[in-house]
XYZ file of C-alpha atoms in Angstrom:
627
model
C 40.872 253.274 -4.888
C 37.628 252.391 -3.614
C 35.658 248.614 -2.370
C 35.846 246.873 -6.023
C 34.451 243.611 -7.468
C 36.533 241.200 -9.405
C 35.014 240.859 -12.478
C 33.429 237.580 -13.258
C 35.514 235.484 -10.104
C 34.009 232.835 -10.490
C 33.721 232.260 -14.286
C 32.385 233.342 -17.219
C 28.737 232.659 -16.409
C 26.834 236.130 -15.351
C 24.998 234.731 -12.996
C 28.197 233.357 -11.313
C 29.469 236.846 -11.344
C 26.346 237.878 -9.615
C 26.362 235.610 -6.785
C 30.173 236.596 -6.447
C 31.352 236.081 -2.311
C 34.087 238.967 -3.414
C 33.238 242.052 -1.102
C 36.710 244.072 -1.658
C 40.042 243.825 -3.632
C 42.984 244.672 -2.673
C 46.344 245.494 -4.710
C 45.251 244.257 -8.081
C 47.758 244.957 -10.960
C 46.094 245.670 -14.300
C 47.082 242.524 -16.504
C 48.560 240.218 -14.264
C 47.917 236.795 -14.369
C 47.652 233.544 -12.330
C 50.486 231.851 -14.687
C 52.542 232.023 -17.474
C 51.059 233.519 -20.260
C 52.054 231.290 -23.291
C 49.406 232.374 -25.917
C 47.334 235.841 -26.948
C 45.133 236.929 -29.377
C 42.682 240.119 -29.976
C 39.134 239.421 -30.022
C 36.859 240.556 -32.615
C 35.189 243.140 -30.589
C 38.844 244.269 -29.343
C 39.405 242.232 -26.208
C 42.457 240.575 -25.484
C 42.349 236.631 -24.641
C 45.185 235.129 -23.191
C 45.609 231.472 -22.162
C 48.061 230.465 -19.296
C 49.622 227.597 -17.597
C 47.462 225.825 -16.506
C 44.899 226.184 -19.503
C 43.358 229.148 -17.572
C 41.639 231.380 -20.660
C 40.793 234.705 -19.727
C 39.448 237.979 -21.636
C 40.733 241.375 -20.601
C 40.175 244.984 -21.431
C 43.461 246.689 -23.491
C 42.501 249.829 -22.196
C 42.334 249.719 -18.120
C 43.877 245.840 -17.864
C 40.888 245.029 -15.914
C 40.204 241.114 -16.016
C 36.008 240.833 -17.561
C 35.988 236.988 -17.710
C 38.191 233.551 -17.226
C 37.677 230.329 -17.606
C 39.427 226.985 -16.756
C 39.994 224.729 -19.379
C 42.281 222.188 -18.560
C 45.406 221.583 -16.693
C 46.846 218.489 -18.855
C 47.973 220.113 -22.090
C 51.774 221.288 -22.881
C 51.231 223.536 -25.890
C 47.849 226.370 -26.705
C 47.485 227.984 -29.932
C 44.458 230.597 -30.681
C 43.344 230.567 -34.134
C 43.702 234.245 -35.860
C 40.437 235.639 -35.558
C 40.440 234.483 -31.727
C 37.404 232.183 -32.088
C 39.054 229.116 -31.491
C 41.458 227.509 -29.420
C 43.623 224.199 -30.274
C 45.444 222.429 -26.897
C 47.954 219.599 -27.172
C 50.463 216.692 -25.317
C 49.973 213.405 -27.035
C 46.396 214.725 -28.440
C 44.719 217.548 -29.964
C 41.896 219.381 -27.793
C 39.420 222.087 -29.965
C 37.995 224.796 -27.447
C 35.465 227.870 -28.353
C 37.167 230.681 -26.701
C 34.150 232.455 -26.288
C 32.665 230.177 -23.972
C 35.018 227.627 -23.041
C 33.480 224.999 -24.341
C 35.319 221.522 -25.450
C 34.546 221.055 -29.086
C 36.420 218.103 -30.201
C 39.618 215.670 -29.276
C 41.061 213.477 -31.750
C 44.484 210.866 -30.581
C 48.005 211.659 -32.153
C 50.474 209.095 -33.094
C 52.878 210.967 -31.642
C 53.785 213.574 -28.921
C 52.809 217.132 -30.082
C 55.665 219.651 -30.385
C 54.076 222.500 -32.113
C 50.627 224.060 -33.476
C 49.457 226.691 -35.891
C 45.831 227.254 -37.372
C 45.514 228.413 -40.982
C 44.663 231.764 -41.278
C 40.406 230.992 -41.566
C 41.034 228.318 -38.686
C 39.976 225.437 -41.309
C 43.103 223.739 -40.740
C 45.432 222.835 -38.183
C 48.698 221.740 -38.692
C 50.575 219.682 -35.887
C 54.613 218.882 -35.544
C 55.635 216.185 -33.770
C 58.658 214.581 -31.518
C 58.743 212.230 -34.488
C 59.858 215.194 -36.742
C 56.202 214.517 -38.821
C 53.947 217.323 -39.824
C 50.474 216.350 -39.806
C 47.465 218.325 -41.121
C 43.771 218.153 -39.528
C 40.332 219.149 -40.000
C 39.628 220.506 -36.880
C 36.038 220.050 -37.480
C 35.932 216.502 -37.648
C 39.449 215.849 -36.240
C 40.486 213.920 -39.661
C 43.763 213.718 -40.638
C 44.497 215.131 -44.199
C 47.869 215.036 -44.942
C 50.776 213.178 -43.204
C 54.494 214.179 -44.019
C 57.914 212.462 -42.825
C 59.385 215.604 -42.354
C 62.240 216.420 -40.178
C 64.808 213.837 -38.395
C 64.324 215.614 -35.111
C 61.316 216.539 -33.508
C 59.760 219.911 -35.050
C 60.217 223.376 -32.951
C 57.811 225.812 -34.756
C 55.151 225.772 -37.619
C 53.123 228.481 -39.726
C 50.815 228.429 -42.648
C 51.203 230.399 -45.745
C 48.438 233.119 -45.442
C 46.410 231.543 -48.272
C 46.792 228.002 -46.877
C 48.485 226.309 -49.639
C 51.790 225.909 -47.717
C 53.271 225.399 -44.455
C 56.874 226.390 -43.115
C 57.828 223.626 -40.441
C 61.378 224.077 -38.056
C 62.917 221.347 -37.070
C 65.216 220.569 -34.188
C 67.764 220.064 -36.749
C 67.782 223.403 -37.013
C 66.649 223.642 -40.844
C 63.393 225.516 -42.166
C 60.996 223.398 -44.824
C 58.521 224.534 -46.723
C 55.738 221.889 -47.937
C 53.065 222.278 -50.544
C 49.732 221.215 -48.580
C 48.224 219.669 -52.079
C 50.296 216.781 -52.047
C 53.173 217.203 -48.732
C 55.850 217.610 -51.586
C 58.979 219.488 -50.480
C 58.781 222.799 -51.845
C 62.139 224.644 -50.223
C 64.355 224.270 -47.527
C 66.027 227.608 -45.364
C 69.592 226.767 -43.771
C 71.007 229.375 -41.540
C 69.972 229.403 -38.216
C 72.967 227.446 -36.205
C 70.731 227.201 -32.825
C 66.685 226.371 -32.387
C 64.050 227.969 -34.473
C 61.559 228.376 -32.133
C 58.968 230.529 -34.040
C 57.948 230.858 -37.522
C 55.488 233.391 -39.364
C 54.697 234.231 -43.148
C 54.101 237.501 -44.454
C 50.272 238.026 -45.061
C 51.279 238.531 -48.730
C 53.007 235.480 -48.832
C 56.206 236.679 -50.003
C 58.135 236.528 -46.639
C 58.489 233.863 -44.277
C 60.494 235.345 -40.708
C 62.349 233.061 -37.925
C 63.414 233.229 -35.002
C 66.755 231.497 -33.523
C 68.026 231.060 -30.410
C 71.022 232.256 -32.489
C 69.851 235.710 -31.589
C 69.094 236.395 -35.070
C 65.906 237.108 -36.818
C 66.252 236.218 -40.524
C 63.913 237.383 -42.906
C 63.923 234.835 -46.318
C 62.101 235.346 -49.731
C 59.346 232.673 -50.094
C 59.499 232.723 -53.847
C 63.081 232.079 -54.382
C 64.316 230.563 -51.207
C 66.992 233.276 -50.346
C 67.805 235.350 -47.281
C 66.587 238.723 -47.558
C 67.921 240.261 -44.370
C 69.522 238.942 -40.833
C 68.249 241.045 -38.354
C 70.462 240.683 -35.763
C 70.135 243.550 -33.519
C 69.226 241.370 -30.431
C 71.280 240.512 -27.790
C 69.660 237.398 -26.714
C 68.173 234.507 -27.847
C 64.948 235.267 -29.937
C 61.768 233.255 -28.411
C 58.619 234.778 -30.234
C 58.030 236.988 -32.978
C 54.888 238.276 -34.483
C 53.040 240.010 -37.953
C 51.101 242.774 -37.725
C 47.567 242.141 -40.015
C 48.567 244.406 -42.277
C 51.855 243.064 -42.320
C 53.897 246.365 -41.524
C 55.458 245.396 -38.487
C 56.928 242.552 -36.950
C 57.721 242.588 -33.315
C 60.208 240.035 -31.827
C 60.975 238.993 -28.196
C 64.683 238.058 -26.672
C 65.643 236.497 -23.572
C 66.985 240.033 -22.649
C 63.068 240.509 -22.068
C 63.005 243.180 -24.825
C 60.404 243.300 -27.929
C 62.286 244.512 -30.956
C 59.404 246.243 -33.324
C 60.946 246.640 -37.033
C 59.767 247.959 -39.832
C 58.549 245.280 -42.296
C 59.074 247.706 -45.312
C 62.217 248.997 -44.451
C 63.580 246.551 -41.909
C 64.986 248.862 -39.412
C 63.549 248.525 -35.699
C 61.174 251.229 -34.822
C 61.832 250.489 -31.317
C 62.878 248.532 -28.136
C 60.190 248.194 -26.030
C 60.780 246.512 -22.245
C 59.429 246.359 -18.970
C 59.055 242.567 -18.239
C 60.487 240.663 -15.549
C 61.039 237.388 -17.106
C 61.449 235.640 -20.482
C 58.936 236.338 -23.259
C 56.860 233.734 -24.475
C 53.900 235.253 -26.732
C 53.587 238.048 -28.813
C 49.865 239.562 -30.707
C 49.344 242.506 -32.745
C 45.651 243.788 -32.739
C 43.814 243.459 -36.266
C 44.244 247.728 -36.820
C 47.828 246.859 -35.362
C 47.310 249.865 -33.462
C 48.319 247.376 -30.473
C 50.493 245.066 -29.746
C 50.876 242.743 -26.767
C 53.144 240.658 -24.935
C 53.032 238.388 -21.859
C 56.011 236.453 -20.243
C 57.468 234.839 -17.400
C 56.697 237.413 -14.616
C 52.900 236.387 -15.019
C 52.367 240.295 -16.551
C 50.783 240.615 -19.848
C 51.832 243.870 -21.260
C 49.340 246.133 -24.129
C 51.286 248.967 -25.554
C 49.267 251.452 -28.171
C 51.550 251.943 -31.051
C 50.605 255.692 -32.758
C 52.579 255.891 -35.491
C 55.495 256.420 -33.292
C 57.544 254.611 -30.873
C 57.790 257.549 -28.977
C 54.203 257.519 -28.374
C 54.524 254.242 -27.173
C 51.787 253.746 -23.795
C 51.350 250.772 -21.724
C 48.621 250.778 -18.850
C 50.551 247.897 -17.009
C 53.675 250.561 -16.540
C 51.194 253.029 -14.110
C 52.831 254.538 -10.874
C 50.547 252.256 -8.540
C 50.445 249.487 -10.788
C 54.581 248.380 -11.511
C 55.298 245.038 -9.938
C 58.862 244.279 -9.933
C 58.938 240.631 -9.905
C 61.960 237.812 -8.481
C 63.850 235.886 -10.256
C 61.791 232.783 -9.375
C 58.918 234.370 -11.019
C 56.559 233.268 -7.914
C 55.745 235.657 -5.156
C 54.635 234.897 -2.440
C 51.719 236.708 -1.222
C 51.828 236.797 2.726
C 48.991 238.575 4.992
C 48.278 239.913 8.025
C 45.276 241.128 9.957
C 45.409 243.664 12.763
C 43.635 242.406 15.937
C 40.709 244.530 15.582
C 40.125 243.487 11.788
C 40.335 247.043 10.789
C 44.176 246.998 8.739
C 45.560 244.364 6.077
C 49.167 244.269 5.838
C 50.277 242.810 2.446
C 53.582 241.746 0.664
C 53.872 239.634 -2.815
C 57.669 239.450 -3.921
C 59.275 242.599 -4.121
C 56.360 244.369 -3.693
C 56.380 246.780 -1.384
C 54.214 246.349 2.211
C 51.138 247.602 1.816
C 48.567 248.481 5.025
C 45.466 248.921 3.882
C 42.459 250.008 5.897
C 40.075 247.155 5.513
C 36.797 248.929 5.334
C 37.567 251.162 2.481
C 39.689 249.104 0.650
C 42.399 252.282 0.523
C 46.144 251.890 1.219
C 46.910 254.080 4.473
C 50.652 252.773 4.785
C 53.052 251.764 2.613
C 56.550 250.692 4.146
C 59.364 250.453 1.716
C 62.128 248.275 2.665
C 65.505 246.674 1.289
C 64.732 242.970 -0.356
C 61.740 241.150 -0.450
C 59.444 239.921 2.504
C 58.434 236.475 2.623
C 56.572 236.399 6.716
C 54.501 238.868 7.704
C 52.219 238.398 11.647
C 50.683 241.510 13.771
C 51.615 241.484 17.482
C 47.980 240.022 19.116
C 48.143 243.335 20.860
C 48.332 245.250 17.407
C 50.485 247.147 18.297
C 53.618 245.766 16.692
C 53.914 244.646 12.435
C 56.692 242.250 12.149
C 57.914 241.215 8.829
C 60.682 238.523 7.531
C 63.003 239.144 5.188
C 65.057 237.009 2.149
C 68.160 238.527 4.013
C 67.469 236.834 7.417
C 66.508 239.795 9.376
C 63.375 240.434 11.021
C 61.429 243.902 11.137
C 59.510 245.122 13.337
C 57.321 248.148 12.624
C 55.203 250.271 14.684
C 51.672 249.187 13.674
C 50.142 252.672 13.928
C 53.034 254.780 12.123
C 54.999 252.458 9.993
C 58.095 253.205 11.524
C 60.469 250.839 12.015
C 61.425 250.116 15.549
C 63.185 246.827 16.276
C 65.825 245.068 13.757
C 66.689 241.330 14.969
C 69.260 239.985 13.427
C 71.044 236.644 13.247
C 69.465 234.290 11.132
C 71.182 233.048 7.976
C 68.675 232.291 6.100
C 65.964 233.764 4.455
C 63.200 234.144 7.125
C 59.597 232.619 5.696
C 57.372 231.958 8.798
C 56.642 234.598 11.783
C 54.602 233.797 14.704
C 54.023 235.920 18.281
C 52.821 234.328 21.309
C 49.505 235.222 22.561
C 50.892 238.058 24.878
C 52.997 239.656 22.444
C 56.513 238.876 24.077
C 57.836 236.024 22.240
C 58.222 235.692 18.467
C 58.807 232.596 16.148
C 60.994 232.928 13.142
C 61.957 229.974 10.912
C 63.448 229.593 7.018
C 61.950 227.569 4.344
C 65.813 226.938 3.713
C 67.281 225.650 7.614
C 65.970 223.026 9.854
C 66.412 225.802 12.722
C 63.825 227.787 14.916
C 64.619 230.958 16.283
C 62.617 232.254 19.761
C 62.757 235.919 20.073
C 62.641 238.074 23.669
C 60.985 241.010 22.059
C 61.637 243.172 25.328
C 65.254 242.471 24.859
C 65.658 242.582 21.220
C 67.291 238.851 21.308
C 66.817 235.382 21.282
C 66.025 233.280 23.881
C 65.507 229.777 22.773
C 66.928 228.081 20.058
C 65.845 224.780 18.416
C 68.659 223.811 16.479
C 66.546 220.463 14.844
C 62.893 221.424 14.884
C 61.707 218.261 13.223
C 64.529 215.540 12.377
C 65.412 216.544 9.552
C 62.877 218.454 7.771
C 63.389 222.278 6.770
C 60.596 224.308 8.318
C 57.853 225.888 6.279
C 55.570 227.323 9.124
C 55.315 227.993 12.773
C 52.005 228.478 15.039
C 51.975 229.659 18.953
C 49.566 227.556 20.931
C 46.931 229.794 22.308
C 48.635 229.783 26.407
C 51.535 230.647 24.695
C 53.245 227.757 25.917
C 53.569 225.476 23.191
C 54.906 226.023 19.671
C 54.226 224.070 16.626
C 56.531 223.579 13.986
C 55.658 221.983 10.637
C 58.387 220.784 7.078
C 59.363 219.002 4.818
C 62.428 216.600 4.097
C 63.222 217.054 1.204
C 65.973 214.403 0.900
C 63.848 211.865 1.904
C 63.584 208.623 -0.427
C 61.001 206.764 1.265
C 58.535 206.731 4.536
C 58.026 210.146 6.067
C 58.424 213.231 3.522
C 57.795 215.211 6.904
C 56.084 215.869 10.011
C 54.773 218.760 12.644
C 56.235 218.802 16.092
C 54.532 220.313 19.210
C 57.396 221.901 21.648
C 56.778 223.038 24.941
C 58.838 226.511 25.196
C 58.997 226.959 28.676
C 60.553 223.031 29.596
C 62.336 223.343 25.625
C 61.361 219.695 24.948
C 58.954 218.262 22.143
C 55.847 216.696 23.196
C 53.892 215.687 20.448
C 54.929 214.534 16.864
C 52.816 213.607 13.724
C 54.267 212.386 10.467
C 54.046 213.444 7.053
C 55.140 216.926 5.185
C 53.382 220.263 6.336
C 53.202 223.642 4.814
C 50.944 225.391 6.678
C 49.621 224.733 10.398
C 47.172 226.787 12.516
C 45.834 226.042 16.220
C 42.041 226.019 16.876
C 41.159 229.004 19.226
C 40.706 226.969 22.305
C 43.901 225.327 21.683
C 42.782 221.478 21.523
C 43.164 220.807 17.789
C 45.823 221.615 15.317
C 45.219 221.719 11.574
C 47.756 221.003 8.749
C 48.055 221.493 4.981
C 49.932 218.129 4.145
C 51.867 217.339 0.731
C 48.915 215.290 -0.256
C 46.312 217.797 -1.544
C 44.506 217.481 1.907
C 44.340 219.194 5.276
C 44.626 217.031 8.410
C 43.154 218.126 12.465
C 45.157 216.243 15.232
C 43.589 215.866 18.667
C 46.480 217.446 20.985
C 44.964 215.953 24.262
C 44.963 212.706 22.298
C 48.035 212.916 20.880
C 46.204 211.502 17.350
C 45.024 212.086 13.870
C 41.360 213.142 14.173
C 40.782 213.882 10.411
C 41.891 214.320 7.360
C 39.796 216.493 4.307
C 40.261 215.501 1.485
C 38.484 217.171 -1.882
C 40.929 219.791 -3.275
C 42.218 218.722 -6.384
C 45.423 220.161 -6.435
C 48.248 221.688 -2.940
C 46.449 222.795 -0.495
C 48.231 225.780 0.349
C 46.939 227.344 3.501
C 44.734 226.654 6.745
C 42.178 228.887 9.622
C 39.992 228.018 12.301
C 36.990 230.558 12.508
C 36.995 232.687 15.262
C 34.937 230.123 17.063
C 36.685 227.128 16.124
C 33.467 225.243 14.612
C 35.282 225.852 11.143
C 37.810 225.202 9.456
C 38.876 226.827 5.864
C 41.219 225.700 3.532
C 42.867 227.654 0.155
C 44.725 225.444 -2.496
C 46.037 225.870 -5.906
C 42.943 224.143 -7.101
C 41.817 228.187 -7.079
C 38.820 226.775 -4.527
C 38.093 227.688 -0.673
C 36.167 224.787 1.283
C 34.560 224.962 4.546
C 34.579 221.985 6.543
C 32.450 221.228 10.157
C 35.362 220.291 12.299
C 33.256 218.358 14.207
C 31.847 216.035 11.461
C 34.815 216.539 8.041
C 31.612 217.300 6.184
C 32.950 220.573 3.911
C 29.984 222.549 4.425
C 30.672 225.447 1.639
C 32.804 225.651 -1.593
C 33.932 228.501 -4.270
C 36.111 228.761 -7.118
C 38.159 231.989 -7.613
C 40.022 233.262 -10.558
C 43.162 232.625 -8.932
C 44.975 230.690 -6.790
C 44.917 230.864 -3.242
C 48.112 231.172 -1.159
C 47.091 232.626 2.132
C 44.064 232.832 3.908
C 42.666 234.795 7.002
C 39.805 235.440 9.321
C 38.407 238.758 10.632
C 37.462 238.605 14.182
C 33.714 238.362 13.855
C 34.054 235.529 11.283
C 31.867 237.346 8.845
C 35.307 237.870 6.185
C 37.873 235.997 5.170
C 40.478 237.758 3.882
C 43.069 235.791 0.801
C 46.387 236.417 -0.756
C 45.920 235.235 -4.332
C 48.178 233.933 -6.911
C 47.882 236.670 -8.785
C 49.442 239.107 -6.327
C 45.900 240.720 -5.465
C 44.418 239.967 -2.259
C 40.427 239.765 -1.636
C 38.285 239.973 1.264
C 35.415 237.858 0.850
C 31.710 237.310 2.523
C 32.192 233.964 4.880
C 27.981 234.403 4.601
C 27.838 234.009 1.010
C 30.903 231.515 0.529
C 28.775 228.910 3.132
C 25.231 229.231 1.393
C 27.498 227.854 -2.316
């Protein structure tokens, strides 16, 4: 693979694509997204739009996966629903948001009088019908946001909705676990399904009208005639709870999603399943078939959106997610963490998300040149400051060490516990710092000996530890957490530890994720628990400032190579520069992802991120200070 551009980074906007600071990508995975995927839909022109937690909309290519535009919408809403042509967008919590999907734009809110449980848009978007934690089902005019029709409904709050195709009904599920059906003239009561003995958590209606299908939690599909109100067929082939199901256009298939992560694809006709189609890494939540149902595509969980060409038969089933260099396991807590590292000379990127393998990649071509495949996943990653030595930290406590030119492994410490999530070496290369997300504990490490030397059983009073930083001289270490117990005051702190006489020396208060030391050593900067970064004077023993203007965790801290700089990477899916003399941020981007890790090259000309979508990108420090 060769240098590559993230398409449209930093929105929708082409001339925001043009003044892109992305110089390189590294690892991306063809459909793989920033969060949960919880709705799709095909675009006229044969995109595929899929909105994510949190209200991230973004367009993609079916046939190579590649990303061509996102937007942020908003972060507030619980529910998305795209409207069946793919032109509009309906958001809700305890009101109803209308968004044009092809530019992002807000196009109306109206108030509920009640929390919103589900959504569906009529078939020519006209109307949108709402169910409620009151059990009501409520039908709008997106338009003008007026209310049309009220109805009582259900006792218990309603789990799924769908319109008849020609928009003279509407099938509502309730948490009673009962089906309706109401005429949309008048609200009357036209039918109601009982069968399901668990939560109907999706509905949809034949596009002739004569079939309305649910899905239980049951693990059942049943399949009931519209006209006279009977079951037609139970299709019970799943082994799981169903959570989604889906109707072709043409109406000939219907595919289904379990919690076993399968899609069931039946046979609409003959009701027998086609096939059993898997791959993801985590529950299910949306389904879409593409309007020549040639397509049909699926996104869950494991933040992977899977298209799969149907061609008359399953057995010609594709899917350009499942490619050789593009399969991403993914753990069960459905969040990797993507960890970097940076040889000395700037020349090799060392990269690990999850159970992804480690990847070395050589930084001016943008080309893996080692791969290093290894039991578990790796959750630390540092290079010796003499590059000679890769070490890596694994979720079963040890710690690997890898020659940096070859790959090989060479050293295996062991003795840890607990799953190992920060690595630091000192300046010279000798000593390495290993800590656990998980213990209080910090482990030193006599590389020459293979062993530890120094202990500190109680980094910071009771806090587990969530990074560790090596003072320039080597002498001191810092240590930052988080108590997690605590119930009031201090939720954390960073301590300061001087190795050699293996006593702390300086303490500051508050939780810490990520800590760095300025290159001469004076200053220490923090990623606290309040969605700000924070520079302590270490001669002064004193908070010198804190940055505040990220709008969600700041996630990860670096000093430029000359220290006048400082930047930061949050969730927010922004980088800021601040002067570290002055706290003025000095240069800001948004990205189409979040940011988890950050780096510097030596000159200071790149900065190099681990994203939240697994990818990592190497950006122009140049062109991310004149923004």
């Amino acid at each position: 693979m060769g240098p590559t551009t993230a398409p449209s980074p930093l929105g929708n906007h082409p001339s925001a694509a043009a003044a892109s600071p992305i110089h390189r990508v590294f690892g991306a995975v063809p459909f793989r997204t920033d969060g949960t995927p919880v709705g799709l839909a095909f675009a006229p022109d044969g995109g595929l739009w899929s909105i994510e937690e949190p209200g991230v909309l973004r367009l993609w290519d079916p046939e190579t996966g590649r990303q061509r535009e996102w937007t942020f919408l908003s972060e507030l809403e619980t529910l998305w629903a795209v409207s069946p042509d793919g032109r509009l967008l309906a958001s809700a919590n305890d009101e109803v948001s209308l968004w044009d999907v092809a530019d992002g734009q807000l196009l109306q809110t109206f108030s509920q009088p009640s929390w919103v449980t589900a959504l569906a848009f009529s078939n020519d978007g006209k109307r949108l019908a709402t169910g409620h934690d009151d059990g009501g089902v409520r039908l709008w005019n997106p338009a003008g946001g007026e209310l049309l029709l009220e109805i009582a409904g259900h006792p218990r709050p309603v789990s799924a909705i769908a319109f008849h195709p020609d928009g003279t009904q509407v099938a509502s599920a309730g948490e009673e676990k009962l089906i309706c059906l109401w005429r949309m003239s008048d609200g009357e009561l036209v039918a109601m399904l009982a069968g399901h003995n668990d939560r109907v958590p999706a509905l949809a209606w034949h596009p002739q009208g004569h079939r309305v299908y649910s899905a239980g939690w049951d693990a059942t599909v049943r399949v009931w005639d519209a006209n006279t109100f009977q079951p037609v067929m139970l299709l019970n082939s799943h082994s799981g709870q169903v959570t989604a199901l889906a109707l072709s256009r043409d109406g000939r298939l219907l595919a289904c999603a379990d919690s076993t992560r399968s899609v069931h694809v039946w046979d609409t006709s003959t009701l027998r399943t086609l096939a059993v189609l898997r791959g993801h890494g985590g529950e299910i939540r949306c389904l879409s078939f593409s309007s020549d149902s040639k397509l049909v595509a699926s996104g869950a969980e494991d933040r992977v959106l899977y298209v799969r060409a149907w061609e008359g038969h399953p057995a010609e089933t594709r899917n350009p997610s499942e490619r050789p260099d593009a399969r991403l396991p993914i753990p069960e807590s459905q969040s990797p963490a993507v960890r970097l590292a940076l040889s000395p000379d700037g020349t090799r990127l060392a990269t690990t998300a999850g159970e992804k393998a480690l990847q070395v990649w050589d930084t001016t071509k943008a080309e893996p040149i080692l791969q290093v495949g290894e039991p578990g996943a790796l959750h630390a990653l540092a290079y010796s400051p003499d590059g000679r030595q890769l070490a890596g930290g694994g979720a079963d406590g040890h710690i690997r060490l890898w020659d940096a030119g070859t790959g090989l492994r060479s050293v295996l410490l062991e003795g840890a516990n607990h799953p190992v999530s920060a690595l630091a070496f000192s300046a010279d290369s000798k000593l390495l710092a290993s800590a656990s997300a998980a213990a209080e504990s910090v482990w030193i490490w006599d590389l020459k000996r293979g062993e530890p030397c120094l202990l500190i059983p109680d980094a910071i009073d009771g806090c587990t530890i969530e990074t560790v930083a090596f003072h320039p001289s080597g002498r001191l270490l810092a240590t930052g957490g988080i108590d997690w117990l605590a119930t009031g005051g201090s939720d954390g702190g960073v301590s300061v530890w001087d190795i050699a006489d293996r006593c702390e020396v300086a303490t500051f208060g508050g939780g810490v994720t990520a800590a760095v030391f300025d290159p001469t050593g004076r200053f220490l900067a923090v990623a606290t628990l309040a969605r700000s970064a924070c520079v302590y004077d270490l001669e002064d023993r004193q908070l010198m400032i804190e940055l505040l203007g990220h709008d969600d965790a700041v996630t990860c801290v670096a000093f430029s190579p000359d220290g006048r700089r400082l930047a930061t990477g949050s969730d927010d899916r922004t980088i800021r520069f601040w002067d570290v003399a002055t706290g003025d941020c000095v240069g800001q981007t948004e990205l189409d992802t979040q940011i988890k890790a950050i780096l510097f090259s030596p000159d200071g000309r790149s900065l190099f991120t681990g994203n939240g979508n697994t990818s990592c990108y190497q950006l122009d420090v140049g062109r991310l200070l004149s923004r």
